Tab-separated table of C-alpha atoms and ligand atoms in Angstrom:
chain	number	residue	atom	x	y	z
E	13	UNK	CA	7.324	-26.230	-8.234
E	14	UNK	CA	3.689	-27.773	-9.444
E	15	UNK	CA	0.608	-27.941	-8.439
E	16	UNK	CA	-0.486	-24.745	-9.798
E	17	UNK	CA	-3.697	-24.470	-11.034
E	18	UNK	CA	-3.428	-24.803	-15.066
E	19	UNK	CA	-5.812	-21.773	-15.728
E	20	UNK	CA	-3.590	-19.829	-13.617
E	21	UNK	CA	-0.726	-21.191	-15.598
E	22	UNK	CA	-2.360	-19.961	-18.274
E	23	UNK	CA	-3.381	-16.679	-17.399
E	24	UNK	CA	0.447	-16.482	-16.609
E	25	UNK	CA	1.801	-17.375	-19.842
E	26	UNK	CA	-0.884	-15.180	-21.339
E	27	UNK	CA	-0.559	-11.781	-19.345
E	28	UNK	CA	2.764	-11.259	-18.683
E	29	UNK	CA	3.742	-9.278	-21.862
E	30	UNK	CA	2.899	-6.119	-20.233
E	31	UNK	CA	5.376	-4.711	-17.500
E	32	UNK	CA	4.253	-5.869	-14.381
E	33	UNK	CA	4.214	-4.092	-10.891
E	34	UNK	CA	5.963	-6.663	-8.568
E	35	UNK	CA	5.392	-6.914	-4.853
E	36	UNK	CA	7.406	-8.584	-2.070
E	37	UNK	CA	5.725	-8.899	1.220
E	38	UNK	CA	7.975	-9.541	4.470
E	39	UNK	CA	5.473	-10.351	7.089
E	40	UNK	CA	7.648	-9.717	9.897
E	41	UNK	CA	7.716	-7.268	12.604
E	42	UNK	CA	9.151	-6.278	16.116
E	43	UNK	CA	6.040	-6.584	17.655
E	44	UNK	CA	2.401	-5.524	16.421
E	45	UNK	CA	0.982	-1.883	16.658
E	46	UNK	CA	-1.670	-1.754	18.619
E	47	UNK	CA	-4.040	-0.695	15.629
E	48	UNK	CA	-2.805	-2.902	12.770
E	49	UNK	CA	-4.371	-6.270	11.564
E	50	UNK	CA	-2.030	-6.993	8.602
E	51	UNK	CA	-0.896	-9.966	7.994
E	52	UNK	CA	2.475	-9.452	9.928
E	53	UNK	CA	4.114	-12.024	12.861
E	54	UNK	CA	6.113	-10.874	15.820
E	55	UNK	CA	9.145	-12.768	17.495
E	56	UNK	CA	10.387	-14.803	13.855
E	57	UNK	CA	13.418	-13.500	13.481
E	58	UNK	CA	14.827	-17.236	12.953
E	59	UNK	CA	12.478	-17.493	10.040
E	60	UNK	CA	14.106	-14.729	8.446
E	61	UNK	CA	16.697	-16.731	6.350
E	62	UNK	CA	14.179	-19.572	5.196
E	63	UNK	CA	11.403	-17.151	4.355
E	64	UNK	CA	13.875	-15.037	2.010
E	65	UNK	CA	15.133	-18.723	0.433
E	66	UNK	CA	11.642	-19.269	-0.099
E	67	UNK	CA	10.868	-15.742	-1.700
E	68	UNK	CA	13.826	-16.378	-3.957
E	69	UNK	CA	12.920	-20.185	-5.006
E	70	UNK	CA	9.106	-18.437	-5.377
E	71	UNK	CA	10.259	-15.490	-7.646
E	72	UNK	CA	13.044	-17.566	-9.641
E	73	UNK	CA	10.260	-20.095	-10.499
E	74	UNK	CA	7.699	-17.270	-11.546
E	75	UNK	CA	10.783	-15.921	-13.997
E	76	UNK	CA	11.138	-19.083	-15.613
E	77	UNK	CA	7.495	-19.596	-16.129
E	78	UNK	CA	7.140	-16.024	-17.546
E	79	UNK	CA	10.527	-15.649	-19.419
E	80	UNK	CA	11.792	-13.139	-17.675
E	81	UNK	CA	8.508	-10.552	-17.688
E	82	UNK	CA	9.290	-6.448	-17.406
E	83	UNK	CA	9.011	-5.087	-14.217
E	84	UNK	CA	7.299	-1.204	-13.964
E	85	UNK	CA	8.033	-0.724	-10.126
E	86	UNK	CA	9.098	-2.989	-7.461
E	87	UNK	CA	8.255	-2.806	-4.342
E	88	UNK	CA	9.418	-4.141	-1.006
E	89	UNK	CA	6.338	-4.069	1.901
E	90	UNK	CA	5.202	-5.663	5.205
E	91	UNK	CA	5.697	-5.882	8.110
E	92	UNK	CA	8.951	-4.319	8.603
E	93	UNK	CA	11.047	-5.358	5.231
E	94	UNK	CA	13.958	-3.333	7.241
E	95	UNK	CA	14.340	-5.917	9.890
E	96	UNK	CA	15.921	-7.935	7.071
E	97	UNK	CA	19.627	-7.800	7.210
E	98	UNK	CA	21.036	-6.442	4.261
E	99	UNK	CA	22.827	-9.686	3.243
E	100	UNK	CA	19.456	-11.122	2.665
E	101	UNK	CA	18.273	-8.204	1.222
E	102	UNK	CA	20.832	-8.806	-1.583
E	103	UNK	CA	19.434	-12.249	-2.139
E	104	UNK	CA	15.945	-10.934	-2.847
E	105	UNK	CA	17.114	-8.275	-5.046
E	106	UNK	CA	19.608	-10.839	-6.738
E	107	UNK	CA	16.234	-13.282	-7.494
E	108	UNK	CA	14.245	-10.186	-8.919
E	109	UNK	CA	17.113	-9.322	-11.179
E	110	UNK	CA	17.028	-12.820	-12.411
E	111	UNK	CA	13.382	-12.990	-12.667
E	112	UNK	CA	12.671	-9.727	-14.369
E	113	UNK	CA	14.074	-7.047	-16.657
E	114	UNK	CA	14.334	-4.066	-14.470
E	115	UNK	CA	14.429	-1.353	-16.423
E	116	UNK	CA	17.255	1.674	-15.405
E	117	UNK	CA	15.724	3.919	-13.045
E	118	UNK	CA	12.004	2.255	-12.508
E	119	UNK	CA	10.576	3.179	-8.433
E	120	UNK	CA	12.070	1.014	-6.357
E	121	UNK	CA	10.666	1.542	-2.906
E	122	UNK	CA	11.390	-0.116	0.456
E	123	UNK	CA	9.316	0.100	3.289
E	124	UNK	CA	11.032	0.672	6.621
E	125	UNK	CA	10.662	1.429	10.250
E	126	UNK	CA	12.439	4.231	12.032
E	127	UNK	CA	14.097	2.050	14.817
E	128	UNK	CA	17.560	0.921	15.149
E	129	UNK	CA	18.907	1.334	11.095
E	130	UNK	CA	22.211	2.672	10.555
E	131	UNK	CA	23.768	4.787	7.751
E	132	UNK	CA	26.082	2.045	6.362
E	133	UNK	CA	22.464	-0.259	6.292
E	134	UNK	CA	20.446	2.696	4.586
E	135	UNK	CA	23.430	3.037	1.787
E	136	UNK	CA	23.273	-0.670	1.217
E	137	UNK	CA	19.794	-0.436	0.356
E	138	UNK	CA	20.306	2.204	-1.863
E	139	UNK	CA	23.290	0.337	-3.420
E	140	UNK	CA	20.614	-2.540	-3.926
E	141	UNK	CA	18.547	-0.179	-6.084
E	142	UNK	CA	16.283	1.084	-4.138
E	143	UNK	CA	15.419	4.724	-5.083
E	144	UNK	CA	11.847	5.530	-3.013
E	145	UNK	CA	12.235	4.691	1.140
E	146	UNK	CA	8.524	5.063	3.188
E	147	UNK	CA	9.319	5.642	6.610
E	148	UNK	CA	6.425	4.886	8.894
E	149	UNK	CA	6.420	8.171	11.379
E	150	UNK	CA	2.629	8.337	12.506
E	151	UNK	CA	2.876	10.837	15.073
E	152	UNK	CA	4.894	14.060	16.306
E	153	UNK	CA	3.580	12.990	20.268
E	154	UNK	CA	5.269	10.621	22.576
E	155	UNK	CA	1.772	9.721	24.238
E	156	UNK	CA	0.417	9.124	20.412
E	157	UNK	CA	3.377	6.743	19.769
E	158	UNK	CA	2.806	4.686	22.934
E	159	UNK	CA	-0.850	4.373	21.971
E	160	UNK	CA	-0.168	3.304	18.516
E	161	UNK	CA	2.025	0.893	20.054
E	162	UNK	CA	5.470	2.142	17.606
E	163	UNK	CA	8.895	1.307	18.349
E	164	UNK	CA	10.497	4.338	17.929
E	165	UNK	CA	10.133	7.623	19.502
E	166	UNK	CA	9.573	10.661	17.291
E	167	UNK	CA	12.926	11.838	17.164
E	168	UNK	CA	14.097	8.883	15.689
E	169	UNK	CA	12.185	9.053	12.924
E	170	UNK	CA	13.346	12.560	12.236
E	171	UNK	CA	16.977	11.656	12.555
E	172	UNK	CA	16.525	8.152	10.679
E	173	UNK	CA	14.630	10.754	7.763
E	174	UNK	CA	17.830	12.610	8.149
E	175	UNK	CA	19.925	9.450	7.579
E	176	UNK	CA	18.345	8.480	4.712
E	177	UNK	CA	18.957	12.220	2.982
E	178	UNK	CA	22.309	11.539	3.928
E	179	UNK	CA	22.397	8.037	2.192
E	180	UNK	CA	20.996	9.708	-1.101
E	181	UNK	CA	17.581	8.642	-0.874
E	182	UNK	CA	16.253	11.849	-3.379
E	183	UNK	CA	13.043	9.808	-2.813
E	184	UNK	CA	11.418	10.065	0.803
E	185	UNK	CA	7.754	8.864	1.714
E	186	UNK	CA	6.259	9.252	5.731
E	187	UNK	CA	3.359	7.698	6.695
E	188	UNK	CA	1.157	9.256	9.480
E	189	UNK	CA	-1.983	8.576	11.514
E	190	UNK	CA	-5.022	11.173	12.494
E	191	UNK	CA	-7.932	10.818	13.837
E	192	UNK	CA	-6.417	8.858	16.894
E	193	UNK	CA	-8.603	8.363	19.993
E	194	UNK	CA	-8.968	11.622	22.169
E	195	UNK	CA	-6.731	13.648	19.668
E	196	UNK	CA	-7.384	17.253	18.900
E	197	UNK	CA	-7.116	18.966	15.946
E	198	UNK	CA	-3.938	21.371	17.204
E	199	UNK	CA	-1.957	17.676	18.148
E	200	UNK	CA	-2.694	16.692	14.722
E	201	UNK	CA	-1.513	19.939	13.133
E	202	UNK	CA	1.542	19.867	15.263
E	203	UNK	CA	2.461	16.517	14.090
E	204	UNK	CA	1.809	17.184	10.068
E	205	UNK	CA	3.446	20.498	10.380
E	206	UNK	CA	7.120	19.329	11.836
E	207	UNK	CA	7.049	16.361	9.291
E	208	UNK	CA	6.649	18.550	6.567
E	209	UNK	CA	9.519	20.570	7.408
E	210	UNK	CA	11.784	17.691	6.882
E	211	UNK	CA	11.081	18.758	3.180
E	212	UNK	CA	9.549	15.170	2.072
E	213	UNK	CA	8.787	14.245	-1.278
E	214	UNK	CA	5.304	12.288	-0.515
E	215	UNK	CA	3.236	12.178	2.436
E	216	UNK	CA	0.696	9.451	3.356
E	217	UNK	CA	-2.393	10.585	5.875
E	218	UNK	CA	-4.662	7.624	6.792
E	219	UNK	CA	-7.384	8.409	9.097
E	220	UNK	CA	-7.355	5.753	11.594
E	221	UNK	CA	-9.860	2.517	11.220
E	222	UNK	CA	-10.186	0.444	14.224
E	223	UNK	CA	-10.019	-2.932	12.845
E	224	UNK	CA	-11.384	-5.544	14.807
E	225	UNK	CA	-9.009	-8.201	16.883
E	226	UNK	CA	-6.664	-4.959	17.530
E	227	UNK	CA	-5.263	-4.179	20.647
E	228	UNK	CA	-7.063	-0.513	20.236
E	229	UNK	CA	-10.396	-2.212	19.415
E	230	UNK	CA	-10.095	-4.242	22.469
E	231	UNK	CA	-9.068	-1.072	24.751
E	232	UNK	CA	-12.338	0.922	23.154
E	233	UNK	CA	-14.344	-2.110	24.131
E	234	UNK	CA	-13.023	-2.076	27.432
E	235	UNK	CA	-13.546	1.580	27.526
E	236	UNK	CA	-9.890	2.496	28.565
E	237	UNK	CA	-9.886	4.623	25.748
E	238	UNK	CA	-12.239	6.771	23.957
E	239	UNK	CA	-13.460	5.789	20.023
E	240	UNK	CA	-11.907	8.167	17.568
E	241	UNK	CA	-14.446	10.813	16.881
E	242	UNK	CA	-15.057	11.234	12.871
E	243	UNK	CA	-16.744	14.239	12.725
E	244	UNK	CA	-13.026	15.492	14.243
E	245	UNK	CA	-11.379	13.251	11.828
E	246	UNK	CA	-13.280	14.681	8.271
E	247	UNK	CA	-11.785	17.984	10.121
E	248	UNK	CA	-8.244	17.388	10.310
E	249	UNK	CA	-8.692	15.775	6.755
E	250	UNK	CA	-9.945	18.759	4.991
E	251	UNK	CA	-7.295	20.844	7.250
E	252	UNK	CA	-4.665	18.649	5.388
E	253	UNK	CA	-5.662	19.362	2.129
E	254	UNK	CA	-5.945	23.217	2.250
E	255	UNK	CA	-2.182	22.702	4.087
E	256	UNK	CA	-0.561	20.315	1.899
E	257	UNK	CA	-1.924	22.278	-1.290
E	258	UNK	CA	-0.899	25.913	0.378
E	259	UNK	CA	2.504	23.786	0.499
E	260	UNK	CA	2.916	22.543	-2.683
E	261	UNK	CA	1.641	19.308	-2.745
E	262	UNK	CA	-0.519	17.446	-4.837
E	263	UNK	CA	-3.090	15.790	-3.239
E	264	UNK	CA	-3.654	12.765	-6.316
E	265	UNK	CA	-4.779	10.225	-4.028
E	266	UNK	CA	-7.426	10.282	-1.432
E	267	UNK	CA	-4.515	9.690	1.312
E	268	UNK	CA	-1.293	10.303	-0.587
E	269	UNK	CA	0.267	13.690	-1.472
E	270	UNK	CA	3.127	14.286	-3.548
E	271	UNK	CA	5.231	16.896	-4.692
E	272	UNK	CA	4.717	16.925	-8.474
E	273	UNK	CA	6.578	14.094	-10.261
E	274	UNK	CA	6.965	11.797	-6.840
E	275	UNK	CA	3.689	10.162	-6.913
E	276	UNK	CA	3.610	7.043	-6.233
E	277	UNK	CA	3.953	4.671	-9.422
E	278	UNK	CA	3.505	1.506	-7.468
E	279	UNK	CA	0.087	2.370	-6.133
E	280	UNK	CA	-0.922	4.020	-9.155
E	281	UNK	CA	-1.392	0.431	-10.780
E	282	UNK	CA	-3.487	-0.703	-7.914
E	283	UNK	CA	-5.716	2.109	-8.588
E	284	UNK	CA	-5.723	2.260	-11.950
E	285	UNK	CA	-6.274	-1.111	-12.289
E	286	UNK	CA	-3.701	-2.465	-13.757
E	287	UNK	CA	-1.735	-5.847	-13.286
E	288	UNK	CA	0.591	-6.596	-10.060
E	289	UNK	CA	2.629	-9.649	-9.141
E	290	UNK	CA	2.787	-10.385	-5.560
E	291	UNK	CA	5.457	-12.657	-3.513
E	292	UNK	CA	5.326	-14.100	-0.198
E	293	UNK	CA	3.111	-14.565	2.923
E	294	UNK	CA	-0.419	-13.399	1.958
E	295	UNK	CA	0.778	-11.362	-1.050
E	296	UNK	CA	-1.918	-10.977	-3.693
E	297	UNK	CA	-1.518	-11.223	-7.676
E	298	UNK	CA	-3.902	-9.355	-10.608
E	299	UNK	CA	-3.869	-10.761	-14.102
E	300	UNK	CA	-6.298	-9.593	-16.354
E	301	UNK	CA	-9.580	-10.669	-14.662
E	302	UNK	CA	-7.809	-13.383	-12.089
E	303	UNK	CA	-6.926	-12.516	-8.990
E	304	UNK	CA	-4.832	-15.056	-6.321
E	305	UNK	CA	-3.099	-14.916	-2.883
E	306	UNK	CA	-0.545	-17.151	-1.121
E	307	UNK	CA	-1.038	-18.824	2.000
E	308	UNK	CA	-1.294	-16.041	4.711
E	309	UNK	CA	1.289	-17.607	7.358
E	310	UNK	CA	5.303	-17.625	6.584
E	311	UNK	CA	5.661	-21.039	7.889
E	312	UNK	CA	2.966	-22.441	5.792
E	313	UNK	CA	4.423	-20.472	3.156
E	314	UNK	CA	7.802	-21.819	3.345
E	315	UNK	CA	6.384	-25.401	3.676
E	316	UNK	CA	4.653	-25.437	0.642
E	317	UNK	CA	7.784	-23.957	-1.308
E	318	UNK	CA	10.190	-26.221	0.250
E	319	UNK	CA	8.099	-29.335	-0.520
E	320	UNK	CA	7.752	-27.719	-4.722
E	321	UNK	CA	4.246	-26.948	-4.203
E	322	UNK	CA	2.388	-24.029	-5.373
E	323	UNK	CA	1.419	-21.092	-2.350
E	324	UNK	CA	-1.467	-20.224	-4.033
E	325	UNK	CA	-4.418	-20.472	-1.560
E	326	UNK	CA	-7.098	-18.979	-3.649
E	327	UNK	CA	-7.653	-18.187	-6.700
E	328	UNK	CA	-10.883	-16.176	-8.205
E	329	UNK	CA	-12.048	-14.888	-11.711
E	330	UNK	CA	-13.484	-11.933	-11.417
E	331	UNK	CA	-16.779	-11.380	-12.777
E	332	UNK	CA	-17.171	-8.547	-15.802
E	333	UNK	CA	-19.570	-6.619	-13.423
E	334	UNK	CA	-17.511	-6.803	-10.311
E	335	UNK	CA	-14.223	-5.770	-12.410
E	336	UNK	CA	-15.969	-2.629	-13.519
E	337	UNK	CA	-17.255	-1.979	-10.271
E	338	UNK	CA	-13.757	-2.449	-8.861
E	339	UNK	CA	-11.913	-0.583	-11.821
E	340	UNK	CA	-14.647	2.489	-10.850
E	341	UNK	CA	-14.140	2.209	-7.030
E	342	UNK	CA	-10.121	2.357	-7.277
E	343	UNK	CA	-9.756	4.793	-9.762
E	344	UNK	CA	-12.379	7.255	-7.637
E	345	UNK	CA	-9.478	7.327	-5.449
E	346	UNK	CA	-7.334	9.217	-7.796
E	347	UNK	CA	-8.593	12.698	-7.020
E	348	UNK	CA	-7.753	14.367	-9.989
E	349	UNK	CA	-7.597	12.028	-12.658
E	350	UNK	CA	-10.496	10.253	-11.625
E	351	UNK	CA	-11.615	7.294	-13.802
E	352	UNK	CA	-11.330	8.124	-17.466
E	353	UNK	CA	-14.254	6.883	-19.737
E	354	UNK	CA	-11.530	6.268	-22.381
E	355	UNK	CA	-10.084	3.793	-20.456
E	356	UNK	CA	-12.993	2.235	-19.076
E	357	UNK	CA	-14.269	1.729	-22.688
E	358	UNK	CA	-11.443	0.539	-24.120
E	359	UNK	CA	-11.261	-2.018	-21.167
E	360	UNK	CA	-15.221	-3.029	-20.843
E	361	UNK	CA	-16.373	-1.877	-24.609
E	362	UNK	CA	-18.876	0.553	-23.126
E	363	UNK	CA	-18.530	3.801	-21.118
E	364	UNK	CA	-18.848	4.708	-17.750
E	365	UNK	CA	-22.343	6.315	-18.557
E	366	UNK	CA	-23.901	3.631	-20.414
E	367	UNK	CA	-23.054	1.099	-17.605
E	368	UNK	CA	-23.477	3.717	-14.711
E	369	UNK	CA	-25.696	6.370	-15.689
E	370	UNK	CA	-28.860	6.050	-13.198
E	371	UNK	CA	-25.634	5.612	-10.250
E	372	UNK	CA	-23.838	8.634	-11.601
E	373	UNK	CA	-26.732	11.146	-11.514
E	374	UNK	CA	-27.775	9.895	-8.766
E	375	UNK	CA	-24.506	10.511	-6.764
E	376	UNK	CA	-24.123	13.953	-8.816
E	377	UNK	CA	-27.652	15.144	-6.905
E	378	UNK	CA	-25.747	14.142	-3.913
E	379	UNK	CA	-23.200	16.617	-4.417
E	380	UNK	CA	-20.790	13.282	-4.371
E	381	UNK	CA	-19.458	13.007	-7.711
E	382	UNK	CA	-18.640	15.014	-10.922
E	383	UNK	CA	-18.920	13.777	-14.142
E	384	UNK	CA	-17.656	16.258	-17.507
E	385	UNK	CA	-18.015	13.993	-20.230
E	386	UNK	CA	-14.641	12.319	-19.675
E	387	UNK	CA	-13.666	11.470	-16.088
E	388	UNK	CA	-15.774	10.687	-13.249
E	389	UNK	CA	-14.235	12.405	-9.901
E	390	UNK	CA	-15.208	12.686	-6.263
E	391	UNK	CA	-16.370	15.821	-5.293
E	392	UNK	CA	-14.477	17.650	-2.360
E	393	UNK	CA	-17.685	16.382	0.044
E	394	UNK	CA	-17.307	12.887	-1.995
E	395	UNK	CA	-13.847	12.599	-0.755
E	396	UNK	CA	-15.448	13.003	2.415
E	397	UNK	CA	-17.429	10.676	2.326
E	398	UNK	CA	-16.163	7.834	-0.414
E	399	UNK	CA	-17.700	4.659	1.390
E	400	UNK	CA	-21.029	6.187	0.234
E	401	UNK	CA	-20.075	6.511	-3.382
E	402	UNK	CA	-18.152	3.382	-3.358
E	403	UNK	CA	-20.609	0.901	-2.714
E	404	UNK	CA	-23.201	1.490	-5.146
E	405	UNK	CA	-20.886	0.127	-7.971
E	406	UNK	CA	-20.575	-2.831	-6.465
Y	501	SF4	S1	5.274	-1.786	11.667
Y	501	SF4	FE1	3.218	-1.305	10.344
Y	501	SF4	S2	3.172	-3.393	9.875
Y	501	SF4	FE2	4.160	-3.886	11.594
Y	501	SF4	S3	2.957	-3.923	13.020
Y	501	SF4	FE3	3.250	-1.988	12.998
Y	501	SF4	S4	1.624	-0.915	11.848
Y	501	SF4	FE4	1.619	-3.454	11.687
């Protein structure tokens, strides 16, 4: 593969000494959920095989360029990776194993939608080394699943969860959404209680954000449904924090809870502002002070790889001030650890107070952050008003 910017080559080769979090994007879904603005495409099943062939090539190319870097975590995300047949997933994992040193026991996650999967498929995924499955469940209520245009029922989600357990997955995540248009607190409580009863090791609960250019946005604009109520969403969040703490889950990131020891190691890399490499259409990579992304559309991506061209669409070198701000913003998402002064100082040669003393004092005065001389954290109130905190560091 040619035409990669020389600066990127240099950055890659200089940085891959460090173990990398590896992300692979599978940009296909059966159809688009009403709230989704991700880089995904529906009705493209005939592109699955060429897409995986392109992924294999990109991954192998990186392996050759970077001298078989060590992987720290692997995450197959999307989209809906579980739409890919097992034979294509096998090829993908062969390429990953060839290009990276993959230490035994590292976290390997795959996202799946609880629809149409068989026991044999889940056992096959497990046999490939995937040891963490993340299931999009979202709601326990049929009318909410219809509103979200999910491609499964709650009963299917429950059965797939049980099937994944029986297939040997000891680390299961369920993704949930709250703060839906017209959703009462008790409906969200019912969803959380129902899913919690399955015993997932990890729960992600996201407040619905109505993104522009989504079906949900259009329905709200046309006044066919109500806009979500932010005060009610805040109430749901507070209740969730309390309920999951009682149930023994650690609230380790703003929207993520885990049984101790089951925190997502892959996502922690993003929040700790550490390096990752992404493969596939629209995938982002980040090494040291560089961030770049591949072309977004799978057909463009495949075309570039087939022609032996770089799939990189954009590359940016991040100014120091941006890196500092991003490290704080991402670190604040880690509710307990927050941003550690020692790590900030090691990276930038100055402490948090030296850099942001005035901002931190102001935010402390507003009761939004807490500085204990070692780390900076959001207060419980700051967790509710994160955006009011974050922009001040940019
Ligand atoms: S399954 Fe996930 S990625 Fe696919 S359309 Fe729905 S929300 Fe988006």
